[in-house]
Short mmCIF file of C-alpha atoms and ligand atoms in Angstrom, two decimals:
data_model
loop_
_atom_site.label_atom_id
_atom_site.label_comp_id
_atom_site.label_asym_id
_atom_site.label_seq_id
_atom_site.Cartn_x
_atom_site.Cartn_y
_atom_site.Cartn_z
CA MET A 1 26.35 259.12 -33.43
CA ILE A 2 28.89 258.83 -36.28
CA GLN A 3 28.45 255.90 -38.63
CA LEU A 4 30.65 253.99 -40.99
CA TYR A 5 29.35 252.95 -44.41
CA TRP A 6 31.53 250.35 -46.18
CA LYS A 7 29.58 248.74 -49.01
CA ASN A 8 31.51 250.71 -51.67
CA ALA A 9 34.72 249.09 -50.48
CA THR A 10 33.33 245.63 -51.20
CA ASP A 11 32.78 243.35 -54.19
CA LYS A 12 29.08 244.14 -53.94
CA VAL A 13 29.93 247.36 -55.76
CA ILE A 14 33.39 247.05 -57.30
CA ASP A 15 35.15 244.00 -58.71
CA SER A 16 36.77 241.47 -56.43
CA ARG A 17 40.32 242.40 -57.44
CA HIS A 18 39.78 245.73 -55.68
CA GLY A 19 36.82 245.21 -53.34
CA VAL A 20 36.71 243.27 -50.10
CA THR A 21 35.21 239.81 -50.59
CA GLN A 22 33.72 237.38 -48.12
CA GLY A 23 36.84 235.30 -48.62
CA ASP A 24 39.01 238.22 -47.62
CA LEU A 25 36.99 238.71 -44.46
CA ASP A 26 37.08 235.02 -43.67
CA SER A 27 40.87 234.96 -44.09
CA ILE A 28 41.46 237.67 -41.51
CA HIS A 29 38.55 236.81 -39.20
CA ASP A 30 40.63 235.03 -36.53
CA ALA A 31 43.43 237.58 -36.65
CA LEU A 32 40.93 240.42 -36.31
CA LEU A 33 39.26 238.87 -33.29
CA ALA A 34 42.67 238.17 -31.74
CA ALA A 35 43.72 241.78 -32.36
CA HIS A 36 40.48 243.05 -30.79
CA ARG A 37 40.96 240.78 -27.77
CA ALA A 38 44.57 241.93 -27.39
CA VAL A 39 43.69 245.66 -27.50
CA LEU A 40 40.83 245.23 -25.01
CA GLY A 41 43.21 243.23 -22.83
CA GLN A 42 45.80 246.02 -22.94
CA ILE A 43 43.12 248.57 -22.00
CA GLU A 44 41.91 246.35 -19.16
CA ALA A 45 45.47 246.04 -17.89
CA GLY A 46 45.83 249.85 -17.93
CA ARG A 47 48.51 249.79 -20.64
CA LEU A 48 46.79 252.12 -23.13
CA GLY A 49 46.48 255.41 -21.29
CA TYR A 50 44.41 257.12 -24.08
CA ALA A 51 41.59 254.64 -23.54
CA ALA A 52 41.07 255.65 -19.94
CA LEU A 53 40.67 259.37 -20.79
CA PRO A 54 36.94 259.41 -21.64
CA GLY A 55 36.09 258.18 -18.13
CA LYS A 56 38.48 260.53 -16.31
CA SER A 57 37.16 263.84 -15.04
CA GLU A 58 40.41 264.67 -13.23
CA TYR A 59 42.11 266.33 -16.25
CA ALA A 60 38.99 268.14 -17.38
CA ASP A 61 38.58 269.51 -13.85
CA GLN A 62 42.14 270.83 -13.74
CA VAL A 63 41.64 272.41 -17.15
CA LYS A 64 38.33 274.01 -16.14
CA ALA A 65 39.84 275.52 -13.01
CA LEU A 66 42.61 277.21 -15.03
CA VAL A 67 40.19 278.30 -17.74
CA ALA A 68 37.99 279.98 -15.10
CA LYS A 69 41.03 281.80 -13.76
CA TYR A 70 42.21 283.08 -17.11
CA ARG A 71 38.80 283.88 -18.47
CA SER A 72 38.18 286.06 -15.46
CA GLN A 73 41.36 287.96 -16.43
CA LYS A 74 39.85 288.66 -19.87
CA ILE A 75 42.67 287.13 -21.87
CA THR A 76 42.27 288.28 -25.49
CA ASP A 77 44.85 286.02 -27.14
CA LEU A 78 46.02 282.47 -26.48
CA VAL A 79 49.12 281.18 -28.22
CA VAL A 80 49.92 277.50 -28.20
CA LEU A 81 53.61 276.69 -28.59
CA GLY A 82 53.91 273.00 -29.53
CA ILE A 83 54.43 270.67 -32.46
CA GLY A 84 53.21 267.24 -33.68
CA GLY A 85 51.02 265.60 -31.03
CA SER A 86 51.35 268.74 -28.94
CA ALA A 87 49.64 270.91 -31.59
CA LEU A 88 47.70 269.01 -34.25
CA GLY A 89 44.79 268.06 -31.94
CA ASN A 90 44.50 271.68 -30.77
CA ILE A 91 44.33 272.93 -34.37
CA ALA A 92 41.77 270.24 -35.39
CA LEU A 93 39.45 270.91 -32.47
CA GLN A 94 39.44 274.65 -33.04
CA ALA A 95 38.86 274.32 -36.78
CA ALA A 96 36.05 271.78 -36.32
CA LEU A 97 34.20 273.34 -33.46
CA ASN A 98 34.56 277.09 -33.89
CA ASP A 99 33.64 279.38 -36.78
CA ALA A 100 36.12 279.81 -39.60
CA THR A 101 36.16 283.55 -38.81
CA TYR A 102 36.55 283.03 -35.01
CA ASN A 103 39.86 284.94 -34.72
CA LEU A 104 38.44 287.87 -36.69
CA GLN A 105 35.39 288.37 -34.49
CA SER A 106 35.17 291.01 -31.76
CA ASP A 107 36.15 290.01 -28.22
CA ARG A 108 32.53 290.04 -27.11
CA LYS A 109 31.28 287.91 -30.00
CA ARG A 110 34.03 285.30 -29.63
CA GLY A 111 33.65 285.00 -25.88
CA GLY A 112 37.07 283.34 -25.60
CA PRO A 113 40.51 284.51 -26.72
CA ARG A 114 41.81 284.44 -30.28
CA LEU A 115 43.84 281.27 -30.80
CA PHE A 116 47.17 280.92 -32.57
CA VAL A 117 48.97 277.58 -32.72
CA LEU A 118 52.63 278.03 -33.65
CA ASP A 119 53.59 274.55 -34.77
CA ASN A 120 56.67 275.52 -36.77
CA VAL A 121 59.86 277.47 -36.45
CA ASP A 122 59.29 279.41 -39.62
CA PRO A 123 60.65 282.83 -38.63
CA ALA A 124 58.08 284.57 -40.73
CA LEU A 125 55.21 282.80 -38.98
CA VAL A 126 56.58 283.31 -35.50
CA GLY A 127 57.64 286.90 -36.28
CA ASP A 128 54.24 287.81 -37.75
CA VAL A 129 52.34 286.55 -34.73
CA MET A 130 54.74 288.15 -32.26
CA LYS A 131 54.38 291.44 -34.08
CA PHE A 132 50.58 291.18 -33.88
CA LEU A 133 50.75 290.41 -30.19
CA GLY A 134 53.34 293.09 -29.38
CA ARG A 135 50.78 295.62 -28.10
CA ARG A 136 48.55 293.02 -26.48
CA LEU A 137 51.00 291.17 -24.29
CA ASN A 138 49.20 292.27 -21.17
CA THR A 139 46.16 290.22 -22.17
CA THR A 140 47.98 287.36 -23.95
CA LEU A 141 48.52 283.92 -22.52
CA PHE A 142 51.06 281.43 -23.88
CA ASN A 143 50.51 277.70 -23.45
CA VAL A 144 53.79 275.91 -23.99
CA ILE A 145 53.14 272.21 -24.59
CA SER A 146 55.91 269.62 -24.64
CA LYS A 147 55.77 266.20 -23.13
CA SER A 148 59.53 265.73 -23.30
CA GLY A 149 60.21 269.37 -22.60
CA GLU A 150 63.17 269.50 -24.94
CA THR A 151 61.76 269.51 -28.50
CA ALA A 152 63.87 272.08 -30.36
CA GLU A 153 60.99 273.83 -32.13
CA THR A 154 58.90 274.31 -29.01
CA ALA A 155 61.89 275.11 -26.81
CA SER A 156 63.13 277.86 -29.15
CA GLN A 157 59.67 279.46 -29.36
CA PHE A 158 59.33 279.27 -25.59
CA MET A 159 62.70 280.99 -25.10
CA ILE A 160 61.68 283.81 -27.47
CA VAL A 161 58.35 284.27 -25.73
CA ARG A 162 59.70 284.14 -22.19
CA GLU A 163 62.36 286.72 -22.98
CA MET A 164 59.85 288.99 -24.68
CA LEU A 165 57.41 288.72 -21.73
CA ARG A 166 60.19 289.25 -19.20
CA LYS A 167 61.44 292.37 -20.92
CA LYS A 168 58.05 293.93 -21.53
CA LEU A 169 56.12 292.86 -18.47
CA GLY A 170 58.89 292.46 -15.88
CA GLU A 171 58.16 290.59 -12.66
CA GLY A 172 54.70 289.35 -13.54
CA PHE A 173 55.75 287.61 -16.76
CA ALA A 174 55.24 284.12 -15.37
CA GLN A 175 51.51 284.75 -15.07
CA HIS A 176 51.32 284.77 -18.87
CA ILE A 177 52.62 281.20 -19.35
CA VAL A 178 50.91 277.89 -18.77
CA ALA A 179 53.23 274.89 -19.18
CA THR A 180 51.66 271.58 -20.23
CA THR A 181 54.31 268.93 -19.63
CA ASP A 182 55.34 265.91 -17.64
CA MET A 183 54.27 266.47 -13.97
CA LEU A 184 57.30 264.89 -12.37
CA LYS A 185 60.39 265.48 -14.49
CA GLY A 186 61.93 267.14 -17.56
CA THR A 187 63.49 270.40 -18.58
CA LEU A 188 60.24 272.31 -19.11
CA HIS A 189 58.90 270.93 -15.86
CA GLU A 190 61.95 272.24 -13.98
CA ILE A 191 61.81 275.69 -15.58
CA ALA A 192 58.06 275.97 -15.01
CA LYS A 193 58.51 275.19 -11.33
CA ARG A 194 61.40 277.61 -10.97
CA ASP A 195 59.65 280.46 -12.81
CA GLY A 196 56.28 279.68 -11.16
CA TYR A 197 53.99 279.02 -14.14
CA ASP A 198 50.65 277.36 -13.84
CA MET A 199 51.10 273.76 -14.98
CA LEU A 200 48.92 271.10 -16.60
CA PRO A 201 49.91 267.43 -16.97
CA VAL A 202 50.72 265.39 -20.03
CA PRO A 203 49.96 261.95 -18.63
CA ASP A 204 52.98 259.68 -18.65
CA ASP A 205 51.07 256.79 -20.25
CA VAL A 206 49.59 258.77 -23.18
CA GLY A 207 51.81 259.27 -26.25
CA GLY A 208 51.89 262.69 -27.97
CA ARG A 209 49.71 261.72 -30.92
CA PHE A 210 47.11 260.15 -28.62
CA SER A 211 47.00 263.13 -26.29
CA VAL A 212 44.33 265.40 -27.73
CA LEU A 213 41.89 264.42 -24.98
CA THR A 214 44.36 265.24 -22.22
CA PRO A 215 45.11 268.81 -21.06
CA VAL A 216 47.27 269.05 -24.22
CA GLY A 217 44.17 269.51 -26.38
CA LEU A 218 41.55 270.31 -23.75
CA PHE A 219 42.99 273.58 -22.41
CA SER A 220 43.00 275.60 -25.63
CA ALA A 221 39.63 274.04 -26.57
CA ALA A 222 37.98 275.01 -23.29
CA MET A 223 39.58 278.50 -23.35
CA CYS A 224 37.92 279.00 -26.76
CA GLY A 225 34.49 277.92 -25.53
CA ILE A 226 34.42 274.27 -26.68
CA ASP A 227 32.46 271.96 -24.45
CA ILE A 228 35.18 269.53 -23.35
CA ASP A 229 32.75 267.42 -21.31
CA ALA A 230 30.77 266.71 -24.46
CA LEU A 231 33.99 265.91 -26.31
CA LEU A 232 34.96 263.35 -23.67
CA ALA A 233 31.40 262.00 -23.58
CA GLY A 234 31.56 261.45 -27.35
CA ALA A 235 34.85 259.54 -26.94
CA GLY A 236 33.23 257.51 -24.16
CA ALA A 237 30.27 256.63 -26.35
CA MET A 238 32.57 255.41 -29.10
CA LYS A 239 34.62 253.54 -26.58
CA GLN A 240 31.55 251.47 -25.76
CA ARG A 241 30.99 250.70 -29.43
CA THR A 242 34.62 249.59 -29.84
CA GLU A 243 34.04 246.99 -27.14
CA ILE A 244 31.41 245.12 -29.12
CA HIS A 245 32.62 241.60 -29.89
CA GLN A 246 30.70 241.00 -33.15
CA TRP A 247 33.26 242.61 -35.44
CA TYR A 248 30.67 243.63 -38.09
CA GLU A 249 28.79 245.68 -35.51
CA ASN A 250 31.93 247.37 -34.26
CA PRO A 251 32.98 250.41 -36.38
CA ALA A 252 36.63 250.20 -35.35
CA CYS A 253 36.85 246.47 -36.30
CA VAL A 254 35.21 247.11 -39.65
CA LEU A 255 37.46 250.09 -40.34
CA ALA A 256 40.59 248.16 -39.41
CA ALA A 257 39.47 245.10 -41.40
CA VAL A 258 38.85 247.05 -44.57
CA LYS A 259 42.06 249.11 -44.24
CA TYR A 260 44.13 246.03 -43.50
CA ILE A 261 42.71 244.02 -46.38
CA MET A 262 43.19 246.99 -48.70
CA MET A 263 46.88 247.27 -47.88
CA THR A 264 47.78 243.60 -47.63
CA ALA A 265 45.55 241.91 -50.27
CA LYS A 266 44.37 244.60 -52.70
CA GLY A 267 47.56 246.57 -53.36
CA LYS A 268 46.22 249.78 -51.72
CA PRO A 269 48.78 251.20 -49.33
CA MET A 270 47.56 254.78 -49.88
CA HIS A 271 44.77 255.79 -47.50
CA VAL A 272 43.18 259.08 -48.32
CA MET A 273 40.96 260.93 -45.90
CA MET A 274 38.67 263.33 -47.76
CA PRO A 275 36.30 265.36 -45.58
CA TYR A 276 33.47 267.09 -47.41
CA SER A 277 33.65 269.83 -44.82
CA ASN A 278 36.25 272.52 -44.26
CA ARG A 279 35.64 272.23 -40.55
CA LEU A 280 36.68 268.59 -40.57
CA TYR A 281 39.63 269.07 -42.89
CA LEU A 282 42.19 269.58 -40.15
CA LEU A 283 41.04 266.38 -38.45
CA ALA A 284 42.63 264.75 -41.50
CA ASP A 285 45.95 266.36 -40.47
CA TRP A 286 45.53 264.90 -37.02
CA TYR A 287 44.76 261.48 -38.60
CA ARG A 288 47.83 261.71 -40.81
CA GLN A 289 50.14 262.01 -37.82
CA LEU A 290 48.35 259.33 -35.83
CA TRP A 291 48.48 256.88 -38.72
CA ALA A 292 51.94 257.70 -40.00
CA GLU A 293 53.84 257.75 -36.72
CA SER A 294 51.95 254.83 -35.21
CA LEU A 295 51.95 252.44 -38.15
CA GLY A 296 55.01 253.37 -40.23
CA LYS A 297 57.55 250.94 -38.74
CA ARG A 298 60.63 249.09 -40.04
CA LEU A 299 60.56 246.31 -37.48
CA SER A 300 57.82 243.94 -36.38
CA ARG A 301 57.45 243.27 -32.67
CA ASP A 302 59.56 240.14 -33.08
CA GLY A 303 62.37 242.10 -34.70
CA ARG A 304 61.90 241.25 -38.37
CA GLU A 305 62.21 244.00 -41.06
CA VAL A 306 58.69 244.56 -42.32
CA PHE A 307 58.61 248.24 -43.44
CA ALA A 308 54.93 248.37 -42.51
CA GLY A 309 52.44 251.20 -42.78
CA PRO A 310 49.83 252.63 -45.09
CA THR A 311 50.52 256.17 -46.30
CA PRO A 312 47.89 258.59 -44.98
CA ILE A 313 46.93 261.32 -47.40
CA LYS A 314 44.50 264.19 -46.97
CA ALA A 315 42.22 265.76 -49.49
CA LEU A 316 39.25 268.16 -49.25
CA GLY A 317 35.93 267.77 -50.97
CA THR A 318 34.92 269.44 -53.18
CA THR A 319 38.11 271.45 -53.59
CA ASP A 320 40.29 268.47 -54.45
CA GLN A 321 37.83 267.07 -56.94
CA HIS A 322 39.41 269.75 -59.11
CA SER A 323 42.90 268.76 -58.12
CA GLN A 324 43.21 265.07 -57.09
CA VAL A 325 40.29 263.07 -58.39
CA GLN A 326 41.68 262.74 -61.89
CA LEU A 327 44.57 260.82 -60.31
CA TYR A 328 42.36 258.92 -57.92
CA ARG A 329 40.18 257.62 -60.79
CA GLU A 330 42.70 257.03 -63.54
CA GLY A 331 46.09 256.81 -61.82
CA PRO A 332 47.35 253.67 -60.07
CA ASN A 333 44.54 251.82 -58.30
CA ASP A 334 46.50 251.90 -55.02
CA LYS A 335 44.20 254.00 -52.85
CA LEU A 336 41.40 253.61 -50.39
CA VAL A 337 39.44 256.87 -50.03
CA VAL A 338 37.68 257.55 -46.72
CA PHE A 339 35.11 260.31 -47.04
CA LEU A 340 33.93 262.29 -44.06
CA GLU A 341 30.32 263.43 -44.67
CA VAL A 342 28.11 265.68 -42.57
CA ASP A 343 24.29 265.43 -42.46
CA LYS A 344 23.64 268.77 -40.81
CA HIS A 345 26.29 271.45 -41.20
CA PRO A 346 26.71 274.17 -38.58
CA ARG A 347 25.37 276.72 -41.10
CA GLU A 348 23.26 276.67 -44.23
CA VAL A 349 23.58 278.97 -47.21
CA ARG A 350 21.13 279.06 -50.10
CA VAL A 351 21.91 280.05 -53.68
CA PRO A 352 19.52 282.91 -54.64
CA ASN A 353 16.86 282.47 -57.24
CA VAL A 354 18.67 284.24 -60.02
CA PHE A 355 19.64 283.33 -63.60
CA GLY A 356 16.59 281.05 -63.86
CA GLU A 357 16.59 281.75 -67.58
CA VAL A 358 20.21 280.64 -68.13
CA PRO A 359 20.05 276.93 -69.11
CA GLY A 360 23.45 276.07 -67.66
CA LEU A 361 22.74 277.66 -64.26
CA ALA A 362 18.99 277.28 -63.62
CA TYR A 363 19.43 274.03 -61.61
CA LEU A 364 21.44 275.94 -58.99
CA ALA A 365 18.76 278.56 -58.28
CA LYS A 366 17.35 278.14 -54.76
CA ALA A 367 19.67 275.15 -54.07
CA ARG A 368 21.00 274.68 -50.54
CA MET A 369 24.77 274.63 -50.50
CA SER A 370 24.70 271.57 -48.24
CA LYS A 371 22.71 269.79 -50.94
CA LEU A 372 25.30 270.73 -53.57
CA LEU A 373 28.10 269.55 -51.32
CA GLU A 374 26.32 266.23 -50.66
CA ALA A 375 25.61 265.75 -54.36
CA GLU A 376 29.26 266.37 -55.20
CA LYS A 377 30.36 263.80 -52.58
CA LYS A 378 27.96 261.21 -53.93
CA ALA A 379 29.04 262.02 -57.49
CA THR A 380 32.69 261.45 -56.58
CA GLU A 381 31.79 258.26 -54.70
CA TYR A 382 29.96 257.04 -57.80
CA ALA A 383 32.71 258.07 -60.21
CA LEU A 384 35.30 256.28 -58.11
CA ALA A 385 33.17 253.11 -57.88
CA VAL A 386 32.73 253.14 -61.68
CA SER A 387 36.54 253.11 -61.96
CA GLN A 388 36.72 250.20 -59.45
CA ARG A 389 38.11 252.40 -56.72
CA PRO A 390 37.05 251.48 -53.16
CA THR A 391 35.69 254.07 -50.76
CA LEU A 392 34.36 254.22 -47.18
CA THR A 393 32.22 256.95 -45.69
CA ILE A 394 32.23 258.15 -42.10
CA ARG A 395 29.01 260.05 -41.61
CA PHE A 396 28.68 262.75 -38.94
CA ASN A 397 25.09 263.62 -38.08
CA ASN A 398 26.43 267.04 -37.13
CA ILE A 399 29.73 268.65 -36.20
CA SER A 400 29.65 268.83 -32.45
CA PRO A 401 32.04 268.18 -29.58
CA GLN A 402 30.24 264.86 -29.16
CA SER A 403 30.68 263.65 -32.75
CA VAL A 404 34.30 264.90 -32.92
CA GLY A 405 35.04 263.05 -29.67
CA GLU A 406 33.54 259.89 -31.20
CA PHE A 407 35.73 260.29 -34.30
CA ILE A 408 38.89 260.78 -32.27
CA TYR A 409 38.35 257.65 -30.20
CA LEU A 410 37.36 255.64 -33.27
CA TYR A 411 40.63 256.41 -34.98
CA GLU A 412 42.76 255.93 -31.86
CA PHE A 413 41.27 252.52 -31.21
CA THR A 414 41.50 251.58 -34.90
CA THR A 415 45.18 252.54 -34.84
CA SER A 416 45.70 250.12 -31.92
CA LEU A 417 43.91 247.35 -33.85
CA MET A 418 46.04 248.03 -36.94
CA GLY A 419 49.16 247.87 -34.80
CA GLU A 420 48.10 244.39 -33.65
CA LEU A 421 47.20 243.20 -37.16
CA LEU A 422 50.52 244.45 -38.54
CA ASN A 423 52.36 243.10 -35.49
CA ILE A 424 54.22 246.35 -34.92
CA ASN A 425 54.60 248.65 -31.94
CA ALA A 426 52.12 251.46 -32.63
CA TYR A 427 53.24 253.56 -29.68
CA ASP A 428 56.90 254.42 -30.34
CA GLN A 429 58.49 256.65 -33.01
CA PRO A 430 62.17 255.69 -33.32
CA ALA A 431 62.53 257.34 -36.73
CA VAL A 432 61.38 260.68 -35.36
CA GLU A 433 63.85 260.50 -32.53
CA LEU A 434 66.86 260.33 -34.85
CA GLY A 435 65.75 263.54 -36.59
CA LYS A 436 65.38 265.25 -33.21
CA GLN A 437 68.89 264.18 -32.18
CA ALA A 438 70.34 265.23 -35.55
CA THR A 439 68.87 268.70 -35.03
CA PHE A 440 70.52 268.89 -31.63
CA ALA A 441 73.80 267.90 -33.25
CA LEU A 442 73.54 270.43 -36.09
CA MET A 443 72.63 273.18 -33.66
CA GLY A 444 75.74 272.43 -31.59
CA ARG A 445 74.23 270.83 -28.50
CA ASP A 446 76.84 269.48 -26.20
CA GLY A 447 77.28 265.69 -26.31
CA TYR A 448 76.24 265.38 -29.96
CA GLN A 449 79.64 266.24 -31.58
CA ASP A 450 80.19 262.76 -33.11
CA LEU A 451 76.75 262.67 -34.62
CA ALA A 452 77.31 266.20 -36.02
CA LYS A 453 80.42 264.94 -37.84
CA GLN A 454 78.55 262.03 -39.41
CA ILE A 455 75.66 264.23 -40.47
CA LYS A 456 77.90 266.89 -42.03
CA HIS A 457 79.53 264.21 -44.14
CA THR A 458 76.12 263.28 -45.57
CA VAL A 459 74.46 266.67 -45.96
CA ARG A 460 77.45 268.80 -47.01
CA VAL A 461 76.66 270.28 -50.43
CA ASP A 462 78.81 268.79 -53.20
CA ASN A 463 79.05 271.46 -55.90
CA LYS A 464 79.42 268.82 -58.55
CA TYR A 465 75.75 268.02 -58.08
CA LEU A 466 74.60 271.64 -57.83
CA VAL A 467 73.12 273.00 -61.06
O1 LIG B 501 53.39 261.92 -31.27
C1 LIG B 501 54.48 262.24 -30.84
O2 LIG B 501 55.04 261.64 -29.91
C2 LIG B 501 55.23 263.43 -31.45
O3 LIG B 501 54.56 263.95 -32.54
C3 LIG B 501 55.34 264.51 -30.37
O4 LIG B 501 54.09 264.91 -29.96
C4 LIG B 501 56.12 265.72 -30.93
O5 LIG B 501 57.34 265.31 -31.39
C5 LIG B 501 56.32 266.77 -29.83
O6 LIG B 501 56.96 266.19 -28.72
P1 LIG B 501 56.95 266.91 -27.32
O7 LIG B 501 55.55 267.03 -26.84
O8 LIG B 501 57.77 266.03 -26.45
O9 LIG B 501 57.57 268.27 -27.51
#
């Protein structure tokens, strides 16, 4: 079970200008309960598709059937083509739940295929991976993921891959592509049907950034040996905890309350997530998208300009103690730091008993690395508290599919609560859409000529300002 520890964000530890007081909690009490009721009501009414996922075996069953098929074909490499919500969850699950050296291990040791997630159109990245796969195409599977089916980055990668497969493998090329997309409509859906790819659904009622527990995230995870049933069970266990009505016993309500008070009453719109675990670091990337796209909104639900949204930032302990903590302690007091801490790491390493005679190093002899990591986290927590900087800790008893599933659901539900508290629509992304359309225009897509003219006027380089 993951737990949230929040005393160091309160005036029990830091002064009341920066820490949450009883008065702050009293002032949002009714709004918090109303937000909680509203989100539970939306779930009950079937309007928040992500919340139904933990109890649904249908998607996991479809994923398992395809995994069995492709595992029996001894696929050595799996390449995910996707971006944003169609990639970040895949990356986070793989980093959290498989070894850091997974891709470097032998086929037999890994058990599943190597995993590459191409979530950019950097030609060097795509070119490097394609070169590596060139001689392995026979045993490579591509999972193209796009809910809309028309995202330029994913579409361009897909076109490159399809052409390469078609040229090198001929007729059977379609057996090397799984399309994860809308089951009823869309460009990718149509092509997949025509070419005859295996298909997995992106549920209509689950937005991209909430889709990690759909086939979007589950297929690559299961292909790489991650227990997706345990992942969903973890999400289900957290779902039960988010239903608790006493807000102070409900981790999502406490998390939302502290974050909301920090940004609205304590001048802290910067919300840092700082895992003390490399394995959990990429969950912070997943959180950044969830938080930024869901909560960064110009308009309230009643149409007023509010420019809402905390800025999600990621940092890694201990690495960023030597990079960011100077700023976090002595720079503007505008941040809430959320630590992710692990009780039992997947591996332990002990410092050998050497240099016992060297005064500056003797304390490290025989130390467990997990103990050093824990001490450094507590030291940073203490140092921040001394500087009146609030922190929260989310404690994982271990890093398992269960605990990662709990974390995912905790943040998804908290995002919904924050959307209610901020009175914004947490499920659209109008500002991202304009960028997508502008890309179409700049790349010459038919129907976007007027937009292309407007854009060129703004982005044309004026030599007067070029130095
Ligand atoms: O959360 C979102 O909606 C976005 O990040 C999308 O996931 C991202 O833009 C990719 O979209 P699509 O899956 O339609 O290609």
